[in-house]
Coordinates of C-alpha atoms in Angstrom, one line a residue:
M606 CA 50.5 -56.4 68.2
L607 CA 47.1 -58.2 67.8
K608 CA 47.7 -58.6 64.0
K609 CA 51.0 -60.3 64.7
M610 CA 49.2 -62.8 67.0
Y611 CA 46.7 -63.9 64.3
K612 CA 47.1 -65.0 60.7
E613 CA 44.4 -65.4 58.0
Y614 CA 44.1 -68.8 56.3
R615 CA 41.7 -70.1 53.6
L616 CA 40.2 -73.4 54.7
K617 CA 41.8 -75.1 51.7
D618 CA 45.2 -74.1 53.0
I619 CA 44.7 -75.6 56.5
T620 CA 42.9 -78.8 55.5
T621 CA 43.6 -82.0 53.6
K622 CA 40.0 -82.7 52.7
I623 CA 36.8 -80.8 52.2
G624 CA 33.9 -82.9 50.7
S625 CA 30.4 -84.3 51.0
G626 CA 28.9 -87.6 50.1
A627 CA 25.7 -89.0 48.7
T628 CA 22.5 -90.8 49.7
P629 CA 22.5 -94.5 48.6
K630 CA 20.2 -95.5 45.8
G631 CA 16.8 -96.1 47.2
G632 CA 17.0 -93.4 49.8
H633 CA 15.6 -94.0 53.3
E634 CA 14.3 -97.4 52.3
S635 CA 17.8 -98.6 51.6
Y636 CA 19.1 -98.0 55.1
Q637 CA 20.1 -100.9 57.3
E638 CA 19.3 -101.7 60.9
E639 CA 23.0 -101.9 61.7
G640 CA 26.3 -101.6 59.9
I641 CA 28.5 -98.6 59.0
P642 CA 27.0 -95.3 60.2
L643 CA 25.8 -92.7 57.6
I644 CA 25.9 -89.2 59.1
R645 CA 23.2 -86.9 58.0
S646 CA 22.4 -83.2 58.7
L647 CA 20.0 -84.2 61.5
N648 CA 22.9 -85.6 63.4
V649 CA 25.0 -82.5 63.3
Y650 CA 24.4 -79.7 65.9
D651 CA 26.6 -76.9 67.2
D652 CA 26.4 -78.3 70.7
G653 CA 27.6 -81.7 69.6
F654 CA 26.7 -84.8 67.6
R655 CA 23.3 -86.5 68.1
T656 CA 22.9 -90.2 67.4
S657 CA 19.1 -90.0 67.1
G658 CA 18.1 -90.9 63.6
L659 CA 21.5 -92.2 62.7
A660 CA 21.3 -94.3 59.5
Y661 CA 23.4 -97.4 58.7
L662 CA 24.8 -98.8 55.5
D663 CA 25.8 -102.3 54.5
D664 CA 29.4 -103.0 53.2
Q665 CA 28.4 -102.7 49.6
Q666 CA 26.7 -99.3 50.1
A667 CA 29.6 -98.0 52.2
K668 CA 32.1 -99.1 49.6
K669 CA 30.5 -96.7 47.1
L670 CA 31.0 -93.9 49.5
S671 CA 34.6 -94.8 50.4
N672 CA 35.8 -91.4 49.3
V673 CA 33.9 -89.8 52.1
T674 CA 35.0 -92.0 55.0
V675 CA 35.1 -90.1 58.2
Q676 CA 38.3 -90.1 60.2
E677 CA 38.9 -89.3 63.9
N678 CA 38.7 -85.6 64.7
D679 CA 37.1 -84.6 61.4
V680 CA 34.9 -81.5 61.5
L681 CA 31.4 -82.0 60.2
L682 CA 29.5 -79.0 58.6
N683 CA 26.0 -79.0 57.3
I684 CA 26.0 -77.4 53.9
T685 CA 22.4 -77.5 52.7
G686 CA 18.8 -76.8 54.0
A687 CA 17.5 -75.2 57.1
S688 CA 20.3 -76.6 59.2
V689 CA 23.0 -75.1 57.0
A690 CA 26.2 -74.1 58.9
R691 CA 25.6 -76.3 61.9
C692 CA 29.0 -77.8 62.9
C693 CA 30.6 -80.3 65.3
I694 CA 33.3 -82.9 65.7
V695 CA 32.6 -86.5 64.7
P696 CA 32.6 -88.8 67.7
S697 CA 35.6 -91.1 67.7
D698 CA 33.4 -94.3 68.1
L699 CA 31.6 -93.6 64.8
V700 CA 34.7 -93.9 62.7
P701 CA 34.7 -95.1 59.8
A702 CA 31.3 -93.6 59.2
R703 CA 30.3 -92.0 55.9
V704 CA 28.5 -88.7 55.2
N705 CA 25.6 -87.9 52.8
Q706 CA 25.4 -85.0 50.4
H707 CA 24.1 -82.6 53.1
V708 CA 27.2 -82.8 55.3
S709 CA 30.8 -81.9 54.5
I710 CA 33.9 -83.3 56.0
I711 CA 36.5 -80.7 56.9
R712 CA 39.8 -82.5 57.8
V713 CA 42.4 -80.2 59.2
K714 CA 46.2 -80.3 59.0
P715 CA 46.9 -80.9 62.7
E716 CA 50.3 -79.1 62.5
L717 CA 48.4 -75.9 61.7
V718 CA 45.2 -76.0 63.7
D719 CA 43.4 -78.2 66.2
S720 CA 40.1 -79.5 64.7
K721 CA 38.1 -78.8 67.9
F722 CA 39.3 -75.2 67.9
L723 CA 38.2 -74.8 64.3
S724 CA 34.8 -76.3 65.1
I725 CA 34.3 -73.8 67.9
L726 CA 35.5 -71.0 65.6
L727 CA 33.0 -71.9 62.9
T728 CA 30.1 -72.0 65.4
S729 CA 31.0 -68.5 66.9
K730 CA 28.6 -65.8 65.9
K731 CA 31.1 -64.0 63.6
Y732 CA 31.8 -67.0 61.5
K733 CA 28.4 -68.5 61.7
D734 CA 26.9 -65.3 60.2
L735 CA 29.5 -65.4 57.4
L736 CA 28.6 -69.1 56.7
L737 CA 24.9 -68.3 56.8
H738 CA 25.4 -65.5 54.3
H739 CA 27.0 -67.9 51.9
G740 CA 24.2 -70.4 52.5
E741 CA 21.6 -67.8 51.7
S742 CA 23.3 -66.7 48.5
G743 CA 22.1 -69.9 46.6
S744 CA 19.7 -69.2 43.8
T745 CA 17.2 -71.9 44.7
R746 CA 18.0 -73.2 48.2
Q747 CA 20.2 -72.7 51.2
A748 CA 23.5 -74.2 50.4
I749 CA 27.3 -73.7 50.8
T750 CA 29.4 -75.0 47.9
K751 CA 32.7 -76.8 48.1
L752 CA 34.4 -73.8 46.5
Q753 CA 32.9 -71.4 49.0
L754 CA 34.2 -73.6 51.9
E755 CA 37.7 -73.9 50.3
E756 CA 38.0 -70.1 49.9
F757 CA 36.4 -69.3 53.4
V758 CA 38.9 -67.3 55.4
V759 CA 39.5 -67.7 59.1
S760 CA 41.9 -65.9 61.5
L761 CA 43.9 -68.2 63.7
P762 CA 46.3 -67.6 66.6
H763 CA 49.8 -67.9 65.3
S764 CA 53.1 -68.4 66.9
P765 CA 56.5 -69.4 65.3
N766 CA 56.9 -72.2 67.8
K767 CA 53.3 -73.4 68.1
P768 CA 51.4 -72.9 64.8
A769 CA 47.8 -72.1 65.1
L770 CA 46.8 -73.8 68.3
S771 CA 48.2 -77.2 67.7
R772 CA 49.1 -77.0 71.4
F773 CA 45.5 -77.2 72.3
S774 CA 45.0 -80.7 70.8
M775 CA 42.8 -82.9 73.0
K776 CA 41.5 -86.4 73.3
P777 CA 38.8 -87.5 70.8
L778 CA 35.2 -86.9 71.7
P779 CA 33.0 -89.9 72.5
T780 CA 29.4 -90.0 71.2
S781 CA 28.1 -89.1 74.7
A782 CA 30.0 -85.8 74.6
K783 CA 27.3 -83.3 73.7
R784 CA 28.7 -79.9 74.8
L785 CA 32.0 -78.1 75.1
P786 CA 31.4 -75.4 77.7
T787 CA 34.9 -75.7 79.3
L788 CA 36.7 -75.6 76.0
K789 CA 34.7 -72.5 74.9
R790 CA 35.7 -70.7 78.0
T791 CA 39.4 -71.5 78.0
L792 CA 40.4 -71.1 74.3
P793 CA 41.1 -67.6 73.0
T794 CA 38.9 -66.4 70.2
P795 CA 39.7 -64.1 67.3
A796 CA 36.6 -62.0 67.7
S797 CA 38.4 -58.7 67.2
C798 CA 40.2 -59.8 64.1
S799 CA 38.9 -58.8 60.6
T800 CA 37.9 -61.6 58.2
A801 CA 37.6 -61.5 54.4
I802 CA 35.8 -63.9 52.1

């Protein structure tokens, strides 16, 4: 019965975008006092987005990163360094931010899965451990590749009438929303389901 309630998906099959950005030429010294936000790994935490240290780009810099423009409800995942596998939802008031090369955008197909549910799933111990295993498999540094993310398999609750928790869609998170304790308590988790990579 449990197997019928859950279905395995590769991330590339339930998303419309998986991709990271870049650091503008000049690095830190090129950042602006205000402008379009540039999301870096230091902003992404499992318990929510942190604005401390948020960088900004001017219009010209942002234009060069237009292919990694963040949209409302995007999942953010750190893919390199000591903070690899940290994950959260982008705050709605930061759109249209950009991401650098250390952060990947995961944009779900809302008819298949709710982005906030996926974020919680990826920060659960089972999936966190799998992501960290990928991150530690790099030859020279901790890193998760785009291919590894695309092929990463998750088990999602499935119903013919309500595909993969689309019924749990909620309002966008503001920047001030740091934690999701209520959501974590109320949503079902696929802890007992097997997962393959």
